[in-house]
Amino acid sequence: MNNDIKSILVSEEECQNIVSRIAQKISQDYNGKRLLLVCILKGSVVFMGDLMKKIGIPVEIDFMKVSSYGRSTTSSGSINIMLDLYRSDLPETDILIVEDIIDSGRTLSYLVDYLKLKGARSVKTVTMLDKPSRREVDFTPDYCGMEIPDEFVVGYGLDFAEKYRALPYIGILKPEVYEK
Ligand code: IMP
Ligand code: MG
């Protein structure tokens, strides 16, 4: 185990089991639809890679990058789109936004509205992790891997200061790592 990790919250095997379960549900629900997985960079890449392999129906993939400002200092929590989705086929497309973790709920709540306004036929969300106790806006994902307590987690794509994304499990950081 990495030296900066206090404990493992979701093991590598548990991650794979969770993704298999979600993928099976998505494969049933989207059968006959035109499924486009939209990965929110960068934290969702690992989840996205595993999920798309386990979904048993044809999928297309795309990417968006967003950054949120003022989460802790203001209540506005505005979202900035750094990489947008440019497609002319959105009216025939069923979008599933793939997210690593939901915290305040602002990112996904904004993106769902944004992609509906852009004309997508349907927009739903899947998240690997959810911290419901941190919610600032009312938001419920359509598919969720696991609800977790209010702890800062890394690994399986998730970072602290761009580190730990490549860990194959989800772990809780040692407090001294933040305080450095
Ligand atoms: P929201 O708009 O507050 O829901 O923001 C969710 C985003 O915050 C995620 O996509 C992550 O980038 C980041 N985030 C929230 N909690 C954690 C965590 O525990 N570890 C790593 N990133 C996190
Ligand atoms: Mg993210």
Tab-separated table of C-alpha atoms in Angstrom, residues 18-142:
chain	number	residue	atom	x	y	z
A	18	ILE	CA	-19.022	-2.255	-8.322
A	19	VAL	CA	-18.279	-1.332	-11.938
A	20	SER	CA	-19.497	-4.736	-13.189
A	21	ARG	CA	-22.784	-4.286	-11.345
A	22	ILE	CA	-23.351	-0.770	-12.746
A	23	ALA	CA	-22.316	-1.816	-16.258
A	24	GLN	CA	-24.840	-4.640	-16.266
A	25	LYS	CA	-27.660	-2.273	-15.262
A	26	ILE	CA	-26.630	0.294	-17.882
A	27	SER	CA	-26.466	-2.399	-20.588
A	28	GLN	CA	-30.080	-3.340	-19.829
A	29	ASP	CA	-31.398	0.211	-19.534
A	30	TYR	CA	-29.723	1.492	-22.714
A	31	ASN	CA	-30.427	-1.494	-24.929
A	32	GLY	CA	-31.617	-0.113	-28.292
A	33	LYS	CA	-30.546	3.444	-27.468
A	34	ARG	CA	-27.609	5.429	-28.814
A	35	LEU	CA	-25.390	5.571	-25.732
A	36	LEU	CA	-22.690	8.208	-25.477
A	37	LEU	CA	-20.475	8.071	-22.382
A	38	VAL	CA	-19.144	11.532	-21.546
A	39	CYS	CA	-16.125	11.296	-19.261
A	40	ILE	CA	-15.443	14.291	-17.029
A	41	LEU	CA	-11.664	14.792	-17.044
A	42	LYS	CA	-9.461	14.023	-15.346
A	43	GLY	CA	-10.740	12.149	-12.303
A	44	SER	CA	-13.158	9.889	-14.191
A	45	VAL	CA	-10.743	8.335	-16.696
A	46	VAL	CA	-10.063	5.157	-14.728
A	47	PHE	CA	-13.738	4.552	-13.947
A	48	MET	CA	-14.649	5.337	-17.563
A	49	GLY	CA	-12.052	2.888	-18.927
A	50	ASP	CA	-13.316	0.045	-16.749
A	51	LEU	CA	-16.991	0.891	-17.275
A	52	MET	CA	-16.866	1.036	-21.065
A	53	LYS	CA	-15.156	-2.371	-21.224
A	54	LYS	CA	-17.862	-3.967	-19.078
A	55	ILE	CA	-20.886	-2.474	-20.845
A	56	GLY	CA	-22.204	-5.147	-23.178
A	57	ILE	CA	-23.868	-2.907	-25.781
A	58	PRO	CA	-22.246	-0.541	-28.334
A	59	VAL	CA	-21.045	2.729	-26.789
A	60	GLU	CA	-19.481	5.908	-28.077
A	61	ILE	CA	-17.230	7.989	-25.867
A	62	ASP	CA	-16.426	11.670	-25.504
A	63	PHE	CA	-14.743	13.941	-23.000
A	64	MET	CA	-15.404	17.201	-21.203
A	65	LYS	CA	-13.266	19.108	-18.761
A	66	VAL	CA	-14.693	21.456	-16.183
A	67	SER	CA	-13.373	23.404	-13.254
A	68	SER	CA	-15.406	24.817	-10.423
A	69	TYR	CA	-14.598	28.034	-8.633
A	70	GLY	CA	-15.538	29.398	-5.231
A	71	ARG	CA	-16.780	26.134	-3.841
A	72	SER	CA	-15.692	26.906	-0.301
A	73	THR	CA	-15.597	30.705	-0.318
A	74	THR	CA	-18.833	31.636	-2.101
A	75	SER	CA	-22.170	29.990	-2.556
A	76	SER	CA	-22.220	30.681	-6.301
A	77	GLY	CA	-19.908	27.736	-7.117
A	78	SER	CA	-19.841	28.624	-10.807
A	79	ILE	CA	-18.649	25.993	-13.262
A	80	ASN	CA	-16.157	26.770	-16.006
A	81	ILE	CA	-16.109	24.580	-19.115
A	82	MET	CA	-12.496	24.020	-20.173
A	83	LEU	CA	-13.233	21.406	-22.839
A	84	ASP	CA	-16.668	21.424	-24.433
A	85	LEU	CA	-18.617	18.809	-26.376
A	86	TYR	CA	-18.905	19.574	-30.092
A	87	ARG	CA	-21.235	17.147	-31.846
A	88	SER	CA	-24.000	17.693	-34.373
A	89	ASP	CA	-25.799	14.449	-33.487
A	90	LEU	CA	-26.930	15.338	-29.949
A	91	PRO	CA	-30.681	15.168	-30.773
A	92	GLU	CA	-30.214	11.440	-31.541
A	93	THR	CA	-27.874	10.819	-28.615
A	94	ASP	CA	-28.517	9.462	-25.110
A	95	ILE	CA	-25.801	10.906	-22.918
A	96	LEU	CA	-24.548	9.282	-19.751
A	97	ILE	CA	-22.180	11.600	-17.899
A	98	VAL	CA	-19.428	9.601	-16.167
A	99	GLU	CA	-18.165	11.197	-12.938
A	100	ASP	CA	-15.686	10.032	-10.320
A	101	ILE	CA	-17.295	11.511	-7.215
A	102	ILE	CA	-20.151	13.830	-6.256
A	103	ASP	CA	-19.511	16.324	-3.499
A	104	SER	CA	-21.579	19.544	-3.503
A	105	GLY	CA	-23.478	18.317	-6.558
A	106	ARG	CA	-22.834	21.554	-8.445
A	107	THR	CA	-20.743	20.096	-11.276
A	108	LEU	CA	-23.238	17.432	-12.336
A	109	SER	CA	-26.321	19.516	-11.727
A	110	TYR	CA	-24.868	22.199	-14.012
A	111	LEU	CA	-23.695	19.742	-16.678
A	112	VAL	CA	-27.023	17.920	-16.923
A	113	ASP	CA	-28.833	21.218	-17.595
A	114	TYR	CA	-26.093	22.343	-19.983
A	115	LEU	CA	-26.178	19.191	-22.123
A	116	LYS	CA	-29.987	19.184	-22.210
A	117	LEU	CA	-29.898	22.805	-23.410
A	118	LYS	CA	-27.417	21.771	-26.097
A	119	GLY	CA	-30.131	19.424	-27.370
A	120	ALA	CA	-29.182	15.912	-26.228
A	121	ARG	CA	-32.098	13.461	-26.472
A	122	SER	CA	-31.541	12.375	-22.880
A	123	VAL	CA	-28.969	13.108	-20.188
A	124	LYS	CA	-28.300	10.873	-17.193
A	125	THR	CA	-25.425	10.492	-14.743
A	126	VAL	CA	-23.283	7.741	-13.301
A	127	THR	CA	-20.827	8.265	-10.462
A	128	MET	CA	-18.387	5.850	-8.873
A	129	LEU	CA	-18.632	7.543	-5.469
A	130	ASP	CA	-21.090	9.863	-3.754
A	131	LYS	CA	-20.750	11.911	-0.572
A	132	PRO	CA	-24.426	12.759	0.054
A	133	SER	CA	-23.652	14.521	3.339
A	134	ARG	CA	-21.719	17.224	1.416
A	135	ARG	CA	-24.571	18.246	-0.893
A	136	GLU	CA	-25.144	21.993	-1.493
A	137	VAL	CA	-27.651	21.607	-4.330
A	138	ASP	CA	-30.358	18.995	-4.650
A	139	PHE	CA	-28.921	16.328	-6.941
A	140	THR	CA	-29.301	12.549	-7.208
A	141	PRO	CA	-27.269	10.496	-9.714
A	142	ASP	CA	-29.056	7.901	-11.845
